[in-house]
PDB file of C-alpha atoms in Angstrom:
ATOM      1  CA  UNK A1427      99.976  70.037 153.809  1.00  0.00           C
ATOM      2  CA  UNK A1428     102.541  69.730 152.530  1.00  0.00           C
ATOM      3  CA  UNK A1429     106.067  70.253 151.829  1.00  0.00           C
ATOM      4  CA  UNK A1430     108.888  70.810 149.152  1.00  0.00           C
ATOM      5  CA  UNK A1431     112.517  70.163 149.327  1.00  0.00           C
ATOM      6  CA  UNK A1432     116.203  69.320 148.291  1.00  0.00           C
ATOM      7  CA  UNK A1433     118.841  66.386 149.612  1.00  0.00           C
ATOM      8  CA  UNK A1434     121.722  67.165 148.303  1.00  0.00           C
ATOM      9  CA  UNK A1435     124.599  64.115 149.262  1.00  0.00           C
ATOM     10  CA  UNK A1436     127.604  65.570 148.521  1.00  0.00           C
ATOM     11  CA  UNK A1437     129.857  62.560 148.850  1.00  0.00           C
ATOM     12  CA  UNK A1438     129.447  59.220 148.957  1.00  0.00           C
ATOM     13  CA  UNK A1439     131.787  55.903 148.347  1.00  0.00           C
ATOM     14  CA  UNK A1440     129.847  54.675 145.612  1.00  0.00           C
ATOM     15  CA  UNK A1441     129.211  51.536 147.583  1.00  0.00           C
ATOM     16  CA  UNK A1442     126.793  53.338 150.424  1.00  0.00           C
ATOM     17  CA  UNK A1443     124.906  54.893 146.772  1.00  0.00           C
ATOM     18  CA  UNK A1444     121.988  51.467 146.520  1.00  0.00           C
ATOM     19  CA  UNK A1445     121.630  52.326 150.925  1.00  0.00           C
ATOM     20  CA  UNK A1446     120.686  55.701 150.434  1.00  0.00           C
ATOM     21  CA  UNK A1447     118.357  55.267 147.562  1.00  0.00           C
ATOM     22  CA  UNK A1448     117.350  52.290 149.783  1.00  0.00           C
ATOM     23  CA  UNK A1449     117.499  54.959 153.365  1.00  0.00           C
ATOM     24  CA  UNK A1450     115.267  57.720 151.154  1.00  0.00           C
ATOM     25  CA  UNK A1451     112.669  55.745 149.615  1.00  0.00           C
ATOM     26  CA  UNK A1452     111.718  54.241 152.663  1.00  0.00           C
ATOM     27  CA  UNK A1453     110.994  58.051 154.471  1.00  0.00           C
ATOM     28  CA  UNK A1454     109.478  59.016 151.512  1.00  0.00           C
ATOM     29  CA  UNK A1455     107.168  55.617 150.547  1.00  0.00           C
ATOM     30  CA  UNK A1456     107.928  55.808 146.808  1.00  0.00           C
ATOM     31  CA  UNK A1457     110.686  53.615 145.215  1.00  0.00           C
ATOM     32  CA  UNK A1458     113.671  56.290 144.483  1.00  0.00           C
ATOM     33  CA  UNK A1459     116.565  56.238 141.810  1.00  0.00           C
ATOM     34  CA  UNK A1460     119.040  58.259 141.667  1.00  0.00           C
ATOM     35  CA  UNK A1461     121.210  60.565 139.850  1.00  0.00           C
ATOM     36  CA  UNK A1462     125.095  59.300 140.951  1.00  0.00           C
ATOM     37  CA  UNK A1463     127.769  61.242 139.170  1.00  0.00           C
ATOM     38  CA  UNK A1464     130.845  61.238 140.463  1.00  0.00           C
ATOM     39  CA  UNK A1465     132.516  63.522 143.096  1.00  0.00           C
ATOM     40  CA  UNK A1466     135.639  65.161 142.524  1.00  0.00           C
ATOM     41  CA  UNK A1467     136.772  67.346 145.354  1.00  0.00           C
ATOM     42  CA  UNK A1468     136.625  63.428 146.669  1.00  0.00           C
ATOM     43  CA  UNK A1469     138.213  61.150 144.370  1.00  0.00           C
ATOM     44  CA  UNK A1470     136.023  57.122 144.676  1.00  0.00           C
ATOM     45  CA  UNK A1471     132.861  59.446 145.963  1.00  0.00           C
ATOM     46  CA  UNK A1472     130.020  60.098 144.437  1.00  0.00           C
ATOM     47  CA  UNK A1473     127.307  63.197 144.243  1.00  0.00           C
ATOM     48  CA  UNK A1474     123.446  63.463 143.908  1.00  0.00           C
ATOM     49  CA  UNK A1475     120.510  66.799 144.579  1.00  0.00           C
ATOM     50  CA  UNK A1476     117.103  64.876 145.101  1.00  0.00           C
ATOM     51  CA  UNK A1477     113.996  67.356 144.978  1.00  0.00           C
ATOM     52  CA  UNK A1478     111.179  65.688 147.455  1.00  0.00           C
ATOM     53  CA  UNK A1479     107.742  66.673 148.410  1.00  0.00           C
ATOM     54  CA  UNK A1480     106.012  65.414 151.536  1.00  0.00           C
ATOM     55  CA  UNK A1481     104.351  66.008 154.623  1.00  0.00           C
ATOM     56  CA  UNK A1482     106.297  69.402 157.252  1.00  0.00           C
ATOM     57  CA  UNK A1483     108.849  67.312 159.108  1.00  0.00           C
ATOM     58  CA  UNK A1484     110.698  64.883 156.530  1.00  0.00           C
ATOM     59  CA  UNK A1485     113.489  66.771 156.062  1.00  0.00           C
ATOM     60  CA  UNK A1486     114.208  65.430 159.743  1.00  0.00           C
ATOM     61  CA  UNK A1487     112.795  62.044 158.330  1.00  0.00           C
ATOM     62  CA  UNK A1488     115.602  62.315 155.382  1.00  0.00           C
ATOM     63  CA  UNK A1489     118.125  64.003 157.568  1.00  0.00           C
ATOM     64  CA  UNK A1490     117.519  60.821 160.592  1.00  0.00           C
ATOM     65  CA  UNK A1491     117.743  58.243 158.480  1.00  0.00           C
ATOM     66  CA  UNK A1492     121.212  59.102 156.733  1.00  0.00           C
ATOM     67  CA  UNK A1493     123.035  61.165 159.299  1.00  0.00           C
ATOM     68  CA  UNK A1494     124.697  57.224 161.217  1.00  0.00           C
ATOM     69  CA  UNK A1495     126.726  56.987 158.078  1.00  0.00           C
ATOM     70  CA  UNK A1496     130.132  58.301 158.462  1.00  0.00           C
ATOM     71  CA  UNK A1497     131.622  58.981 155.029  1.00  0.00           C
ATOM     72  CA  UNK A1498     128.251  60.045 153.313  1.00  0.00           C
ATOM     73  CA  UNK A1499     128.189  63.742 153.229  1.00  0.00           C
ATOM     74  CA  UNK A1500     125.005  65.459 152.304  1.00  0.00           C
ATOM     75  CA  UNK A1501     122.560  68.538 153.747  1.00  0.00           C
ATOM     76  CA  UNK A1502     118.679  68.393 152.907  1.00  0.00           C
ATOM     77  CA  UNK A1503     116.295  71.436 152.869  1.00  0.00           C
ATOM     78  CA  UNK A1504     112.782  71.807 152.929  1.00  0.00           C
ATOM     79  CA  UNK A1505     111.133  75.353 152.302  1.00  0.00           C
ATOM     80  CA  UNK A1506     108.182  77.111 154.448  1.00  0.00           C
ATOM     81  CA  UNK A1507     104.983  75.777 153.873  1.00  0.00           C
ATOM     82  CA  UNK A1508     101.835  77.631 156.208  1.00  0.00           C
ATOM     83  CA  UNK A1509     102.054  75.684 158.738  1.00  0.00           C
ATOM     84  CA  UNK A1510     105.901  74.247 159.454  1.00  0.00           C
ATOM     85  CA  UNK A1511     108.936  76.360 159.059  1.00  0.00           C
ATOM     86  CA  UNK A1512     111.780  75.375 156.836  1.00  0.00           C
ATOM     87  CA  UNK A1513     115.101  73.520 157.784  1.00  0.00           C
ATOM     88  CA  UNK A1514     118.005  73.116 157.080  1.00  0.00           C
ATOM     89  CA  UNK A1515     120.450  70.107 157.897  1.00  0.00           C
ATOM     90  CA  UNK A1516     123.622  69.522 157.396  1.00  0.00           C
ATOM     91  CA  UNK A1517     126.196  66.218 157.297  1.00  0.00           C
ATOM     92  CA  UNK A1518     129.931  65.742 157.671  1.00  0.00           C
ATOM     93  CA  UNK A1519     131.774  62.857 158.711  1.00  0.00           C
ATOM     94  CA  UNK A1520     133.515  65.482 161.324  1.00  0.00           C
ATOM     95  CA  UNK A1521     131.069  67.314 162.632  1.00  0.00           C
ATOM     96  CA  UNK A1522     128.375  65.480 163.063  1.00  0.00           C
ATOM     97  CA  UNK A1523     124.808  66.962 161.997  1.00  0.00           C
ATOM     98  CA  UNK A1524     123.651  70.594 161.877  1.00  0.00           C
ATOM     99  CA  UNK A1525     119.960  71.036 162.164  1.00  0.00           C
ATOM    100  CA  UNK A1526     118.645  75.100 161.990  1.00  0.00           C
ATOM    101  CA  UNK A1527     115.178  76.283 161.272  1.00  0.00           C
ATOM    102  CA  UNK A1528     114.747  78.201 158.201  1.00  0.00           C
ATOM    103  CA  UNK A1529     112.611  81.537 157.634  1.00  0.00           C
ATOM    104  CA  UNK A1530     110.923  82.496 154.164  1.00  0.00           C
ATOM    105  CA  UNK A1531     114.044  84.287 152.638  1.00  0.00           C
ATOM    106  CA  UNK A1532     116.002  82.109 153.514  1.00  0.00           C
ATOM    107  CA  UNK A1533     117.379  83.242 156.761  1.00  0.00           C
ATOM    108  CA  UNK A1534     118.784  81.042 159.116  1.00  0.00           C
ATOM    109  CA  UNK A1535     115.827  81.717 162.907  1.00  0.00           C
ATOM    110  CA  UNK A1536     117.685  80.766 165.928  1.00  0.00           C
ATOM    111  CA  UNK A1537     116.193  80.214 169.297  1.00  0.00           C
ATOM    112  CA  UNK A1538     116.264  82.630 171.896  1.00  0.00           C
ATOM    113  CA  UNK A1539     117.766  80.885 174.169  1.00  0.00           C
ATOM    114  CA  UNK A1540     119.843  79.240 172.012  1.00  0.00           C
ATOM    115  CA  UNK A1541     121.343  82.947 171.713  1.00  0.00           C
ATOM    116  CA  UNK A1542     120.468  83.641 176.030  1.00  0.00           C
ATOM    117  CA  UNK A1543     122.736  80.752 176.376  1.00  0.00           C
ATOM    118  CA  UNK A1544     125.465  81.386 173.875  1.00  0.00           C
ATOM    119  CA  UNK A1545     126.443  84.642 175.709  1.00  0.00           C
ATOM    120  CA  UNK A1546     126.669  83.062 178.754  1.00  0.00           C
ATOM    121  CA  UNK A1547     129.308  79.966 177.676  1.00  0.00           C
ATOM    122  CA  UNK A1548     131.272  83.728 176.353  1.00  0.00           C
ATOM    123  CA  UNK A1549     129.821  85.758 179.391  1.00  0.00           C
ATOM    124  CA  UNK A1550     131.754  82.502 181.910  1.00  0.00           C
ATOM    125  CA  UNK A1551     134.910  82.397 179.931  1.00  0.00           C
ATOM    126  CA  UNK A1552     134.165  78.910 178.154  1.00  0.00           C
ATOM    127  CA  UNK A1553     133.801  80.181 174.786  1.00  0.00           C
ATOM    128  CA  UNK A1554     134.891  83.022 172.262  1.00  0.00           C
ATOM    129  CA  UNK A1555     131.042  84.951 171.585  1.00  0.00           C
ATOM    130  CA  UNK A1556     132.037  84.504 167.698  1.00  0.00           C
ATOM    131  CA  UNK A1557     133.136  81.536 167.725  1.00  0.00           C
ATOM    132  CA  UNK A1558     129.165  80.390 169.711  1.00  0.00           C
ATOM    133  CA  UNK A1559     127.718  82.533 167.118  1.00  0.00           C
ATOM    134  CA  UNK A1560     129.535  80.726 164.259  1.00  0.00           C
ATOM    135  CA  UNK A1561     128.090  77.428 165.104  1.00  0.00           C
ATOM    136  CA  UNK A1562     124.692  78.732 165.605  1.00  0.00           C
ATOM    137  CA  UNK A1563     124.714  79.910 162.011  1.00  0.00           C
ATOM    138  CA  UNK A1564     126.410  76.974 160.927  1.00  0.00           C
ATOM    139  CA  UNK A1565     129.522  78.335 159.590  1.00  0.00           C
ATOM    140  CA  UNK A1566     131.942  75.561 160.601  1.00  0.00           C
ATOM    141  CA  UNK A1567     129.835  72.770 158.700  1.00  0.00           C
ATOM    142  CA  UNK A1568     129.674  75.581 155.417  1.00  0.00           C
ATOM    143  CA  UNK A1569     133.272  76.057 155.466  1.00  0.00           C
ATOM    144  CA  UNK A1570     133.761  71.905 154.871  1.00  0.00           C
ATOM    145  CA  UNK A1571     131.146  71.049 152.909  1.00  0.00           C
ATOM    146  CA  UNK A1572     131.761  73.973 149.960  1.00  0.00           C
ATOM    147  CA  UNK A1573     134.595  72.378 148.362  1.00  0.00           C
ATOM    148  CA  UNK A1574     131.600  69.179 147.555  1.00  0.00           C
ATOM    149  CA  UNK A1575     128.985  72.066 146.638  1.00  0.00           C
ATOM    150  CA  UNK A1576     130.663  72.920 143.471  1.00  0.00           C
ATOM    151  CA  UNK A1577     128.792  71.146 140.522  1.00  0.00           C
ATOM    152  CA  UNK A1578     130.455  68.171 139.900  1.00  0.00           C
ATOM    153  CA  UNK A1579     131.759  67.454 135.669  1.00  0.00           C
ATOM    154  CA  UNK A1580     130.671  69.431 133.587  1.00  0.00           C
ATOM    155  CA  UNK A1581     127.432  70.430 135.251  1.00  0.00           C
ATOM    156  CA  UNK A1582     126.466  74.131 135.416  1.00  0.00           C
ATOM    157  CA  UNK A1583     127.287  76.038 137.681  1.00  0.00           C
ATOM    158  CA  UNK A1584     125.635  79.225 139.655  1.00  0.00           C
ATOM    159  CA  UNK A1585     127.319  81.068 142.027  1.00  0.00           C
ATOM    160  CA  UNK A1586     125.794  82.923 144.393  1.00  0.00           C
ATOM    161  CA  UNK A1587     128.096  84.494 146.767  1.00  0.00           C
ATOM    162  CA  UNK A1588     125.976  87.664 148.740  1.00  0.00           C
ATOM    163  CA  UNK A1589     122.306  87.398 149.452  1.00  0.00           C
ATOM    164  CA  UNK A1590     120.609  90.026 150.268  1.00  0.00           C
TER     165      UNK A1590
END
C-alpha cells in the first residue's frame, strides 16, 4: 500500500539546496532533482515543490530528515490511504516543527487528549483557550509560512480562500 504526498520547500539558501535533494533521495531511495526557483519573499533563497509516492509514514521521515536545518522553511503533506490517516508537517526556523493528522477532506484531526490538555491549561489560567486551539490547528505556522506559499516569479497562482 502506498500514499502520495507533496514536499514544499518554501525557502532555502542556495548552498542548502543540494543537501535537501540528498536528504529527500535518502528517504525515498531514489535520485531526486528538484526544480529550484527564486523565492521573492526572502531574497537570496530558493523554493521548490516535489510530488512523491511511497509507503505510509514517508512524510514523517521526510520531515525528520529536513528538520535540523535552521534556515529551511518547508511543509510535507501525505494523503490518507486505506492503512493510514493523512499527515501535514510544517517547519519554520522560529517555530520549529508542527505535525497534524488530516482526514480525507484535508481537515486537521485533533486527538481528544490534546484538546483536554488545552482545556485544562486554559482552566488553570496558564494560557488562553483561543491561543491553545490556534496552536493545535497550526495557525502560527500558517501565519509565518503564508508569504512564502505565494508562487515564485512568473509561476501560476491558485488561491484557496475558503475550504468547506
